[in-house]
PDB file of C-alpha atoms in Angstrom:
ATOM      1  CA  MET A  97    -103.742  49.395 -10.019  1.00  0.00           C
ATOM      2  CA  ASN A  98    -100.532  50.870  -8.619  1.00  0.00           C
ATOM      3  CA  MET A  99    -101.017  53.983  -6.460  1.00  0.00           C
ATOM      4  CA  ASP A 100     -98.388  56.076  -4.695  1.00  0.00           C
ATOM      5  CA  TRP A 101     -99.677  59.593  -4.020  1.00  0.00           C
ATOM      6  CA  GLY A 102     -96.358  60.710  -2.520  1.00  0.00           C
ATOM      7  CA  VAL A 103     -94.551  59.860  -5.737  1.00  0.00           C
ATOM      8  CA  LEU A 104     -97.300  61.444  -7.846  1.00  0.00           C
ATOM      9  CA  ALA A 105     -96.936  64.742  -5.958  1.00  0.00           C
ATOM     10  CA  GLY A 106     -93.397  65.109  -7.333  1.00  0.00           C
ATOM     11  CA  TYR A 107     -94.530  64.700 -10.914  1.00  0.00           C
ATOM     12  CA  TRP A 108     -95.867  68.212 -11.531  1.00  0.00           C
ATOM     13  CA  PRO A 109     -93.746  68.663 -14.710  1.00  0.00           C
ATOM     14  CA  PHE A 110     -95.326  65.470 -16.018  1.00  0.00           C
ATOM     15  CA  VAL A 111     -98.778  66.849 -15.204  1.00  0.00           C
ATOM     16  CA  VAL A 112     -98.039  70.130 -17.008  1.00  0.00           C
ATOM     17  CA  GLY A 113     -96.727  68.180 -19.988  1.00  0.00           C
ATOM     18  CA  LEU A 114     -99.909  66.125 -20.089  1.00  0.00           C
ATOM     19  CA  MET A 115    -102.018  69.280 -20.078  1.00  0.00           C
ATOM     20  CA  VAL A 116    -100.092  70.734 -23.041  1.00  0.00           C
ATOM     21  CA  THR A 117    -100.409  67.387 -24.816  1.00  0.00           C
ATOM     22  CA  GLY A 118    -104.158  67.484 -24.267  1.00  0.00           C
ATOM     23  CA  VAL A 119    -104.555  70.904 -25.869  1.00  0.00           C
ATOM     24  CA  VAL A 120    -102.359  70.079 -28.885  1.00  0.00           C
ATOM     25  CA  SER A 121    -103.869  66.632 -29.447  1.00  0.00           C
ATOM     26  CA  GLY A 122    -107.407  67.988 -29.235  1.00  0.00           C
ATOM     27  CA  ILE A 123    -106.725  70.598 -31.910  1.00  0.00           C
ATOM     28  CA  ALA A 124    -105.012  67.941 -34.044  1.00  0.00           C
ATOM     29  CA  ALA A 125    -108.015  65.644 -33.651  1.00  0.00           C
ATOM     30  CA  GLY A 126    -110.437  68.196 -35.007  1.00  0.00           C
ATOM     31  CA  LEU A 127    -108.087  69.513 -37.691  1.00  0.00           C
ATOM     32  CA  LEU A 128    -106.950  66.186 -39.130  1.00  0.00           C
ATOM     33  CA  GLY A 129    -109.526  63.660 -37.939  1.00  0.00           C
ATOM     34  CA  ILE A 130    -106.760  61.605 -36.307  1.00  0.00           C
ATOM     35  CA  GLY A 131    -108.156  61.393 -32.787  1.00  0.00           C
ATOM     36  CA  GLY A 132    -104.995  63.028 -31.446  1.00  0.00           C
ATOM     37  CA  GLY A 133    -103.191  59.705 -31.003  1.00  0.00           C
ATOM     38  CA  ALA A 134    -100.306  60.682 -33.273  1.00  0.00           C
ATOM     39  CA  VAL A 135     -99.562  63.431 -30.752  1.00  0.00           C
ATOM     40  CA  ILE A 136    -100.475  61.585 -27.554  1.00  0.00           C
ATOM     41  CA  VAL A 137     -98.459  58.394 -28.144  1.00  0.00           C
ATOM     42  CA  PRO A 138     -95.003  59.964 -28.675  1.00  0.00           C
ATOM     43  CA  ALA A 139     -95.603  62.664 -26.040  1.00  0.00           C
ATOM     44  CA  LEU A 140     -96.759  60.243 -23.349  1.00  0.00           C
ATOM     45  CA  SER A 141     -94.095  57.691 -24.233  1.00  0.00           C
ATOM     46  CA  ASN A 142     -91.341  60.315 -23.975  1.00  0.00           C
ATOM     47  CA  ALA A 143     -92.699  61.598 -20.668  1.00  0.00           C
ATOM     48  CA  LEU A 144     -92.783  58.109 -19.126  1.00  0.00           C
ATOM     49  CA  LEU A 145     -89.276  57.327 -20.408  1.00  0.00           C
ATOM     50  CA  LEU A 146     -87.947  60.517 -18.830  1.00  0.00           C
ATOM     51  CA  MET A 147     -89.514  59.426 -15.546  1.00  0.00           C
ATOM     52  CA  GLY A 148     -87.504  56.207 -15.662  1.00  0.00           C
ATOM     53  CA  TYR A 149     -90.109  53.597 -16.571  1.00  0.00           C
ATOM     54  CA  ASP A 150     -89.167  50.517 -18.600  1.00  0.00           C
ATOM     55  CA  ALA A 151     -89.118  51.214 -22.351  1.00  0.00           C
ATOM     56  CA  GLU A 152     -90.915  47.928 -22.962  1.00  0.00           C
ATOM     57  CA  VAL A 153     -93.817  49.002 -20.757  1.00  0.00           C
ATOM     58  CA  VAL A 154     -94.148  52.695 -21.612  1.00  0.00           C
ATOM     59  CA  GLN A 155     -94.904  52.232 -25.300  1.00  0.00           C
ATOM     60  CA  HIS A 156     -97.767  49.881 -24.476  1.00  0.00           C
ATOM     61  CA  VAL A 157     -99.057  52.292 -21.818  1.00  0.00           C
ATOM     62  CA  ALA A 158     -98.785  55.212 -24.250  1.00  0.00           C
ATOM     63  CA  VAL A 159    -100.668  53.324 -26.966  1.00  0.00           C
ATOM     64  CA  GLY A 160    -103.364  51.932 -24.655  1.00  0.00           C
ATOM     65  CA  THR A 161    -103.924  55.239 -22.873  1.00  0.00           C
ATOM     66  CA  SER A 162    -104.015  57.081 -26.179  1.00  0.00           C
ATOM     67  CA  LEU A 163    -106.855  54.871 -27.360  1.00  0.00           C
ATOM     68  CA  ALA A 164    -108.783  55.536 -24.141  1.00  0.00           C
ATOM     69  CA  ILE A 165    -108.239  59.287 -24.512  1.00  0.00           C
ATOM     70  CA  ILE A 166    -109.486  59.218 -28.092  1.00  0.00           C
ATOM     71  CA  ILE A 167    -112.970  58.181 -26.928  1.00  0.00           C
ATOM     72  CA  PRO A 168    -114.061  61.642 -25.664  1.00  0.00           C
ATOM     73  CA  THR A 169    -111.885  63.442 -28.220  1.00  0.00           C
ATOM     74  CA  GLY A 170    -113.398  61.518 -31.107  1.00  0.00           C
ATOM     75  CA  ILE A 171    -116.942  62.091 -29.879  1.00  0.00           C
ATOM     76  CA  MET A 172    -116.438  65.850 -29.642  1.00  0.00           C
ATOM     77  CA  SER A 173    -114.672  66.017 -33.009  1.00  0.00           C
ATOM     78  CA  ALA A 174    -117.277  63.848 -34.749  1.00  0.00           C
ATOM     79  CA  ARG A 175    -120.132  65.958 -33.362  1.00  0.00           C
ATOM     80  CA  ALA A 176    -118.454  69.135 -34.586  1.00  0.00           C
ATOM     81  CA  HIS A 177    -117.997  67.721 -38.095  1.00  0.00           C
ATOM     82  CA  HIS A 178    -121.536  66.298 -38.142  1.00  0.00           C
ATOM     83  CA  ARG A 179    -122.983  69.740 -37.412  1.00  0.00           C
ATOM     84  CA  ARG A 180    -121.107  70.977 -40.485  1.00  0.00           C
ATOM     85  CA  GLY A 181    -122.485  68.183 -42.681  1.00  0.00           C
ATOM     86  CA  ALA A 182    -119.112  66.440 -42.999  1.00  0.00           C
ATOM     87  CA  LEU A 183    -120.007  62.948 -41.753  1.00  0.00           C
ATOM     88  CA  ASP A 184    -121.106  60.097 -44.041  1.00  0.00           C
ATOM     89  CA  ILE A 185    -123.495  57.983 -41.937  1.00  0.00           C
ATOM     90  CA  ASP A 186    -123.723  55.184 -44.535  1.00  0.00           C
ATOM     91  CA  VAL A 187    -119.949  54.693 -44.566  1.00  0.00           C
ATOM     92  CA  LEU A 188    -119.852  54.830 -40.767  1.00  0.00           C
ATOM     93  CA  LYS A 189    -122.435  52.025 -40.510  1.00  0.00           C
ATOM     94  CA  LEU A 190    -120.505  49.963 -43.060  1.00  0.00           C
ATOM     95  CA  TRP A 191    -117.140  50.343 -41.307  1.00  0.00           C
ATOM     96  CA  ALA A 192    -118.013  50.280 -37.597  1.00  0.00           C
ATOM     97  CA  PRO A 193    -118.584  46.519 -36.946  1.00  0.00           C
ATOM     98  CA  PHE A 194    -115.412  45.472 -38.765  1.00  0.00           C
ATOM     99  CA  ILE A 195    -113.352  48.244 -37.194  1.00  0.00           C
ATOM    100  CA  VAL A 196    -114.402  46.989 -33.749  1.00  0.00           C
ATOM    101  CA  VAL A 197    -113.315  43.409 -34.494  1.00  0.00           C
ATOM    102  CA  GLY A 198    -109.947  44.387 -36.002  1.00  0.00           C
ATOM    103  CA  THR A 199    -109.127  46.802 -33.185  1.00  0.00           C
ATOM    104  CA  PHE A 200    -110.061  44.432 -30.378  1.00  0.00           C
ATOM    105  CA  VAL A 201    -107.891  41.645 -31.827  1.00  0.00           C
ATOM    106  CA  GLY A 202    -104.985  44.084 -32.234  1.00  0.00           C
ATOM    107  CA  GLY A 203    -105.333  45.251 -28.639  1.00  0.00           C
ATOM    108  CA  LEU A 204    -105.317  41.692 -27.330  1.00  0.00           C
ATOM    109  CA  MET A 205    -102.227  40.821 -29.395  1.00  0.00           C
ATOM    110  CA  ALA A 206    -100.289  43.974 -28.457  1.00  0.00           C
ATOM    111  CA  GLY A 207     -98.701  42.277 -25.451  1.00  0.00           C
ATOM    112  CA  LEU A 208     -96.976  39.838 -27.821  1.00  0.00           C
ATOM    113  CA  TYR A 209     -94.939  42.630 -29.398  1.00  0.00           C
ATOM    114  CA  SER A 210     -91.978  44.503 -27.935  1.00  0.00           C
ATOM    115  CA  GLY A 211     -92.013  48.258 -27.432  1.00  0.00           C
ATOM    116  CA  ASP A 212     -89.599  48.769 -30.332  1.00  0.00           C
ATOM    117  CA  VAL A 213     -91.791  46.700 -32.648  1.00  0.00           C
ATOM    118  CA  LEU A 214     -94.737  48.977 -31.860  1.00  0.00           C
ATOM    119  CA  ARG A 215     -92.554  52.045 -32.500  1.00  0.00           C
ATOM    120  CA  ILE A 216     -91.362  50.695 -35.853  1.00  0.00           C
ATOM    121  CA  VAL A 217     -94.934  49.857 -36.892  1.00  0.00           C
ATOM    122  CA  PHE A 218     -95.941  53.406 -35.994  1.00  0.00           C
ATOM    123  CA  ALA A 219     -93.048  55.018 -37.905  1.00  0.00           C
ATOM    124  CA  VAL A 220     -93.292  52.899 -41.053  1.00  0.00           C
ATOM    125  CA  MET A 221     -97.031  53.370 -41.328  1.00  0.00           C
ATOM    126  CA  ALA A 222     -96.676  57.122 -40.760  1.00  0.00           C
ATOM    127  CA  PHE A 223     -94.207  57.396 -43.670  1.00  0.00           C
ATOM    128  CA  VAL A 224     -96.339  55.241 -45.974  1.00  0.00           C
ATOM    129  CA  ILE A 225     -99.453  57.240 -45.219  1.00  0.00           C
ATOM    130  CA  ALA A 226     -97.688  60.579 -45.700  1.00  0.00           C
ATOM    131  CA  ALA A 227     -96.309  59.433 -49.057  1.00  0.00           C
ATOM    132  CA  ASN A 228     -99.769  58.286 -50.065  1.00  0.00           C
ATOM    133  CA  ILE A 229    -101.275  61.663 -49.233  1.00  0.00           C
ATOM    134  CA  ILE A 230     -98.718  63.470 -51.409  1.00  0.00           C
ATOM    135  CA  PHE A 231     -98.562  61.006 -54.333  1.00  0.00           C
ATOM    136  CA  ALA A 232    -102.090  59.521 -54.071  1.00  0.00           C
ATOM    137  CA  PHE A 233    -100.979  56.014 -55.011  1.00  0.00           C
ATOM    138  CA  GLN A 234    -103.766  54.496 -52.910  1.00  0.00           C
ATOM    139  CA  THR A 235    -106.377  56.234 -55.045  1.00  0.00           C
ATOM    140  CA  LYS A 236    -104.800  54.774 -58.174  1.00  0.00           C
ATOM    141  CA  LEU A 237    -104.715  51.274 -56.650  1.00  0.00           C
ATOM    142  CA  MET A 238    -108.099  51.252 -54.919  1.00  0.00           C
ATOM    143  CA  GLY A 239    -110.169  53.980 -56.572  1.00  0.00           C
ATOM    144  CA  HIS A 240    -111.942  51.524 -58.885  1.00  0.00           C
ATOM    145  CA  LEU A 241    -113.150  49.553 -55.832  1.00  0.00           C
ATOM    146  CA  LYS A 242    -115.000  52.462 -54.198  1.00  0.00           C
ATOM    147  CA  GLY A 243    -118.414  50.868 -54.791  1.00  0.00           C
ATOM    148  CA  SER A 244    -117.474  47.525 -53.230  1.00  0.00           C
ATOM    149  CA  ASN A 245    -118.818  46.833 -49.742  1.00  0.00           C
ATOM    150  CA  ILE A 246    -116.389  43.932 -49.370  1.00  0.00           C
ATOM    151  CA  THR A 247    -113.447  46.265 -49.968  1.00  0.00           C
ATOM    152  CA  HIS A 248    -114.803  48.664 -47.358  1.00  0.00           C
ATOM    153  CA  ARG A 249    -115.114  45.843 -44.807  1.00  0.00           C
ATOM    154  CA  ILE A 250    -111.640  44.426 -45.434  1.00  0.00           C
ATOM    155  CA  SER A 251    -110.205  47.936 -45.205  1.00  0.00           C
ATOM    156  CA  ALA A 252    -112.007  48.443 -41.893  1.00  0.00           C
ATOM    157  CA  LEU A 253    -110.510  45.245 -40.441  1.00  0.00           C
ATOM    158  CA  VAL A 254    -106.979  46.220 -41.489  1.00  0.00           C
ATOM    159  CA  VAL A 255    -107.345  49.815 -40.329  1.00  0.00           C
ATOM    160  CA  GLY A 256    -108.696  48.653 -36.972  1.00  0.00           C
ATOM    161  CA  TYR A 257    -105.867  46.203 -36.351  1.00  0.00           C
ATOM    162  CA  VAL A 258    -103.054  48.560 -37.330  1.00  0.00           C
ATOM    163  CA  SER A 259    -104.629  51.508 -35.512  1.00  0.00           C
ATOM    164  CA  SER A 260    -104.732  49.557 -32.261  1.00  0.00           C
ATOM    165  CA  LEU A 261    -100.986  48.852 -32.491  1.00  0.00           C
ATOM    166  CA  MET A 262    -100.274  52.518 -33.249  1.00  0.00           C
ATOM    167  CA  GLY A 263    -102.605  53.918 -30.586  1.00  0.00           C
ATOM    168  CA  ILE A 264    -104.365  56.214 -33.039  1.00  0.00           C
ATOM    169  CA  GLY A 265    -107.980  56.869 -33.876  1.00  0.00           C
ATOM    170  CA  GLY A 266    -107.386  55.553 -37.378  1.00  0.00           C
ATOM    171  CA  GLY A 267    -107.610  58.893 -39.156  1.00  0.00           C
ATOM    172  CA  SER A 268    -104.144  58.575 -40.662  1.00  0.00           C
ATOM    173  CA  LEU A 269    -105.355  55.352 -42.289  1.00  0.00           C
ATOM    174  CA  THR A 270    -109.072  55.998 -42.669  1.00  0.00           C
ATOM    175  CA  VAL A 271    -108.849  59.470 -44.226  1.00  0.00           C
ATOM    176  CA  PRO A 272    -106.745  58.502 -47.290  1.00  0.00           C
ATOM    177  CA  THR A 273    -108.725  55.277 -47.709  1.00  0.00           C
ATOM    178  CA  LEU A 274    -112.039  57.135 -47.766  1.00  0.00           C
ATOM    179  CA  VAL A 275    -110.552  59.725 -50.138  1.00  0.00           C
ATOM    180  CA  ALA A 276    -109.469  56.848 -52.423  1.00  0.00           C
ATOM    181  CA  PHE A 277    -113.056  55.572 -52.297  1.00  0.00           C
ATOM    182  CA  GLY A 278    -114.358  58.931 -53.512  1.00  0.00           C
ATOM    183  CA  GLU A 279    -115.068  61.020 -50.397  1.00  0.00           C
ATOM    184  CA  THR A 280    -114.036  64.663 -50.272  1.00  0.00           C
ATOM    185  CA  MET A 281    -111.221  65.480 -47.855  1.00  0.00           C
ATOM    186  CA  HIS A 282    -113.530  67.316 -45.469  1.00  0.00           C
ATOM    187  CA  LYS A 283    -116.101  64.500 -45.353  1.00  0.00           C
ATOM    188  CA  ALA A 284    -113.345  61.880 -45.023  1.00  0.00           C
ATOM    189  CA  VAL A 285    -111.946  63.749 -42.011  1.00  0.00           C
ATOM    190  CA  GLY A 286    -115.364  64.053 -40.379  1.00  0.00           C
ATOM    191  CA  THR A 287    -116.318  60.419 -40.945  1.00  0.00           C
ATOM    192  CA  SER A 288    -112.885  59.317 -39.775  1.00  0.00           C
ATOM    193  CA  ALA A 289    -113.419  61.089 -36.463  1.00  0.00           C
ATOM    194  CA  ALA A 290    -116.587  59.057 -35.865  1.00  0.00           C
ATOM    195  CA  ILE A 291    -114.917  55.792 -36.924  1.00  0.00           C
ATOM    196  CA  GLY A 292    -112.134  56.658 -34.485  1.00  0.00           C
ATOM    197  CA  VAL A 293    -114.585  56.409 -31.576  1.00  0.00           C
ATOM    198  CA  ALA A 294    -115.307  52.754 -32.440  1.00  0.00           C
ATOM    199  CA  ILE A 295    -111.577  52.092 -32.759  1.00  0.00           C
ATOM    200  CA  ALA A 296    -110.872  53.720 -29.397  1.00  0.00           C
ATOM    201  CA  VAL A 297    -113.552  51.846 -27.444  1.00  0.00           C
ATOM    202  CA  SER A 298    -112.609  48.435 -28.812  1.00  0.00           C
ATOM    203  CA  GLY A 299    -108.844  49.030 -28.621  1.00  0.00           C
ATOM    204  CA  THR A 300    -109.054  50.298 -25.049  1.00  0.00           C
ATOM    205  CA  ALA A 301    -110.811  47.101 -23.995  1.00  0.00           C
ATOM    206  CA  GLY A 302    -108.104  45.017 -25.660  1.00  0.00           C
ATOM    207  CA  PHE A 303    -105.230  46.910 -24.012  1.00  0.00           C
ATOM    208  CA  LEU A 304    -106.917  46.818 -20.617  1.00  0.00           C
ATOM    209  CA  ILE A 305    -107.169  43.023 -20.822  1.00  0.00           C
ATOM    210  CA  SER A 306    -103.715  42.386 -22.322  1.00  0.00           C
ATOM    211  CA  GLY A 307    -102.015  44.631 -19.737  1.00  0.00           C
ATOM    212  CA  TRP A 308    -103.833  43.291 -16.702  1.00  0.00           C
ATOM    213  CA  GLY A 309    -101.368  42.197 -14.010  1.00  0.00           C
ATOM    214  CA  VAL A 310     -98.258  43.355 -15.898  1.00  0.00           C
ATOM    215  CA  ASP A 311     -95.445  44.467 -13.558  1.00  0.00           C
ATOM    216  CA  GLY A 312     -93.737  47.883 -13.628  1.00  0.00           C
ATOM    217  CA  LEU A 313     -96.698  49.956 -14.769  1.00  0.00           C
ATOM    218  CA  PRO A 314     -96.802  53.682 -13.871  1.00  0.00           C
ATOM    219  CA  PRO A 315     -98.908  54.758 -10.865  1.00  0.00           C
ATOM    220  CA  LEU A 316    -102.690  54.842 -11.365  1.00  0.00           C
ATOM    221  CA  SER A 317    -102.658  52.314 -14.196  1.00  0.00           C
ATOM    222  CA  ILE A 318    -105.282  49.679 -14.948  1.00  0.00           C
ATOM    223  CA  GLY A 319    -103.861  47.300 -17.504  1.00  0.00           C
ATOM    224  CA  TYR A 320    -102.067  49.430 -20.066  1.00  0.00           C
ATOM    225  CA  ILE A 321    -104.390  52.392 -19.365  1.00  0.00           C
ATOM    226  CA  ASN A 322    -102.963  55.207 -17.208  1.00  0.00           C
ATOM    227  CA  LEU A 323    -105.793  57.002 -15.420  1.00  0.00           C
ATOM    228  CA  LEU A 324    -103.866  60.218 -14.710  1.00  0.00           C
ATOM    229  CA  ALA A 325    -103.056  60.744 -18.388  1.00  0.00           C
ATOM    230  CA  LEU A 326    -106.569  59.683 -19.347  1.00  0.00           C
ATOM    231  CA  ALA A 327    -108.118  62.337 -17.105  1.00  0.00           C
ATOM    232  CA  LEU A 328    -105.832  65.271 -17.898  1.00  0.00           C
ATOM    233  CA  VAL A 329    -105.222  64.747 -21.595  1.00  0.00           C
ATOM    234  CA  GLY A 330    -108.691  63.387 -22.296  1.00  0.00           C
ATOM    235  CA  VAL A 331    -110.604  66.320 -20.822  1.00  0.00           C
ATOM    236  CA  LEU A 332    -108.453  69.015 -22.428  1.00  0.00           C
ATOM    237  CA  ALA A 333    -108.362  67.222 -25.786  1.00  0.00           C
ATOM    238  CA  ALA A 334    -112.155  66.877 -25.825  1.00  0.00           C
ATOM    239  CA  ILE A 335    -112.545  70.605 -25.066  1.00  0.00           C
ATOM    240  CA  CYS A 336    -110.089  71.640 -27.789  1.00  0.00           C
ATOM    241  CA  ALA A 337    -111.202  69.242 -30.561  1.00  0.00           C
ATOM    242  CA  PRO A 338    -113.970  71.569 -31.859  1.00  0.00           C
ATOM    243  CA  TRP A 339    -111.361  74.327 -32.320  1.00  0.00           C
ATOM    244  CA  GLY A 340    -109.448  72.076 -34.702  1.00  0.00           C
ATOM    245  CA  ALA A 341    -112.640  71.147 -36.557  1.00  0.00           C
ATOM    246  CA  ALA A 342    -113.463  74.827 -37.050  1.00  0.00           C
ATOM    247  CA  LEU A 343    -109.947  75.450 -38.385  1.00  0.00           C
ATOM    248  CA  ALA A 344    -110.219  72.484 -40.774  1.00  0.00           C
ATOM    249  CA  HIS A 345    -113.223  74.061 -42.479  1.00  0.00           C
ATOM    250  CA  ARG A 346    -111.299  77.302 -43.038  1.00  0.00           C
ATOM    251  CA  LEU A 347    -108.554  75.540 -45.005  1.00  0.00           C
ATOM    252  CA  ASP A 348    -108.845  74.334 -48.571  1.00  0.00           C
ATOM    253  CA  GLN A 349    -108.487  70.599 -49.237  1.00  0.00           C
ATOM    254  CA  LYS A 350    -104.997  70.827 -50.733  1.00  0.00           C
ATOM    255  CA  THR A 351    -103.646  72.699 -47.705  1.00  0.00           C
ATOM    256  CA  LEU A 352    -105.254  70.212 -45.337  1.00  0.00           C
ATOM    257  CA  LYS A 353    -103.609  67.298 -47.146  1.00  0.00           C
ATOM    258  CA  TYR A 354    -100.125  68.806 -46.883  1.00  0.00           C
ATOM    259  CA  VAL A 355    -100.561  69.681 -43.205  1.00  0.00           C
ATOM    260  CA  PHE A 356    -101.613  66.088 -42.577  1.00  0.00           C
ATOM    261  CA  ALA A 357     -98.605  64.642 -44.461  1.00  0.00           C
ATOM    262  CA  LEU A 358     -96.001  66.855 -42.753  1.00  0.00           C
ATOM    263  CA  PHE A 359     -97.439  66.027 -39.377  1.00  0.00           C
ATOM    264  CA  LEU A 360     -97.141  62.270 -39.994  1.00  0.00           C
ATOM    265  CA  VAL A 361     -93.530  62.527 -41.215  1.00  0.00           C
ATOM    266  CA  ALA A 362     -92.524  64.410 -38.073  1.00  0.00           C
ATOM    267  CA  VAL A 363     -94.153  61.833 -35.814  1.00  0.00           C
ATOM    268  CA  GLY A 364     -92.596  58.921 -37.720  1.00  0.00           C
ATOM    269  CA  LEU A 365     -89.110  60.397 -37.442  1.00  0.00           C
ATOM    270  CA  ASN A 366     -89.616  60.856 -33.701  1.00  0.00           C
ATOM    271  CA  MET A 367     -90.528  57.182 -33.276  1.00  0.00           C
ATOM    272  CA  LEU A 368     -87.563  55.913 -35.310  1.00  0.00           C
ATOM    273  CA  TRP A 369     -85.205  58.139 -33.338  1.00  0.00           C
ATOM    274  CA  LYS A 370     -86.395  56.519 -30.103  1.00  0.00           C
ATOM    275  CA  VAL A 371     -85.739  53.048 -31.532  1.00  0.00           C
ATOM    276  CA  VAL A 372     -82.216  54.008 -32.677  1.00  0.00           C
ATOM    277  CA  VAL A 373     -81.100  55.743 -29.501  1.00  0.00           C
ATOM    278  CA  GLY A 374     -82.810  53.212 -27.224  1.00  0.00           C
TER     279      GLY A 374
END
């Protein structure tokens, strides 16, 4: 772990930025069931780039730290949805073991990919998911398989692996998949938040191991997990997640879908822009 308190003292704008990120990501977690990672990853990556850290390192740190942050955020969001009856326990039990395996493998393999590869994966998947939410092609392709446990398990493996490379709680993948399998939007969001906790725990372990001993990490980092960002963003996101959950239940399902899609498009464009401009 690299520690330089003198350097950290000069990073107050970074600290303020992390606090804002925590509030926004927490609300997004509860509102969309995404664990906040779609906000945390680009925000943290941009902040570290502005501070002069290597572009190849910062994306991995942003993704790994995002997964660690999603642990408390996901717990708070899932509890809030569960209290409102929007969590399918049977689906959670079916998905959780396979999500853990897929996410852990993805976290271990993340070090094999460049920062730009991770950004492109994030952007492409964000666009595909947004298009799916608007045009519902996944429902047409997979809707007839909603009673198949095998399909659920394969989906969990894929969602876990891709989510670990994106640094998200899986909501942007899990929500439309569960909707395709017949869940309502509200219950898909609530169940996704709980599944995101399993993704975050397993993915964090993978990124901690794969980043161990890597040179050029930001101060207060263990593997690809930055403890400063984990503390500031994690606490504020966990506090704010129930606010987003409350807002989600005030919106109708159609509105929630469009909010989700627009959010993903904006994040995907941000990631592609970073790849293009270097």
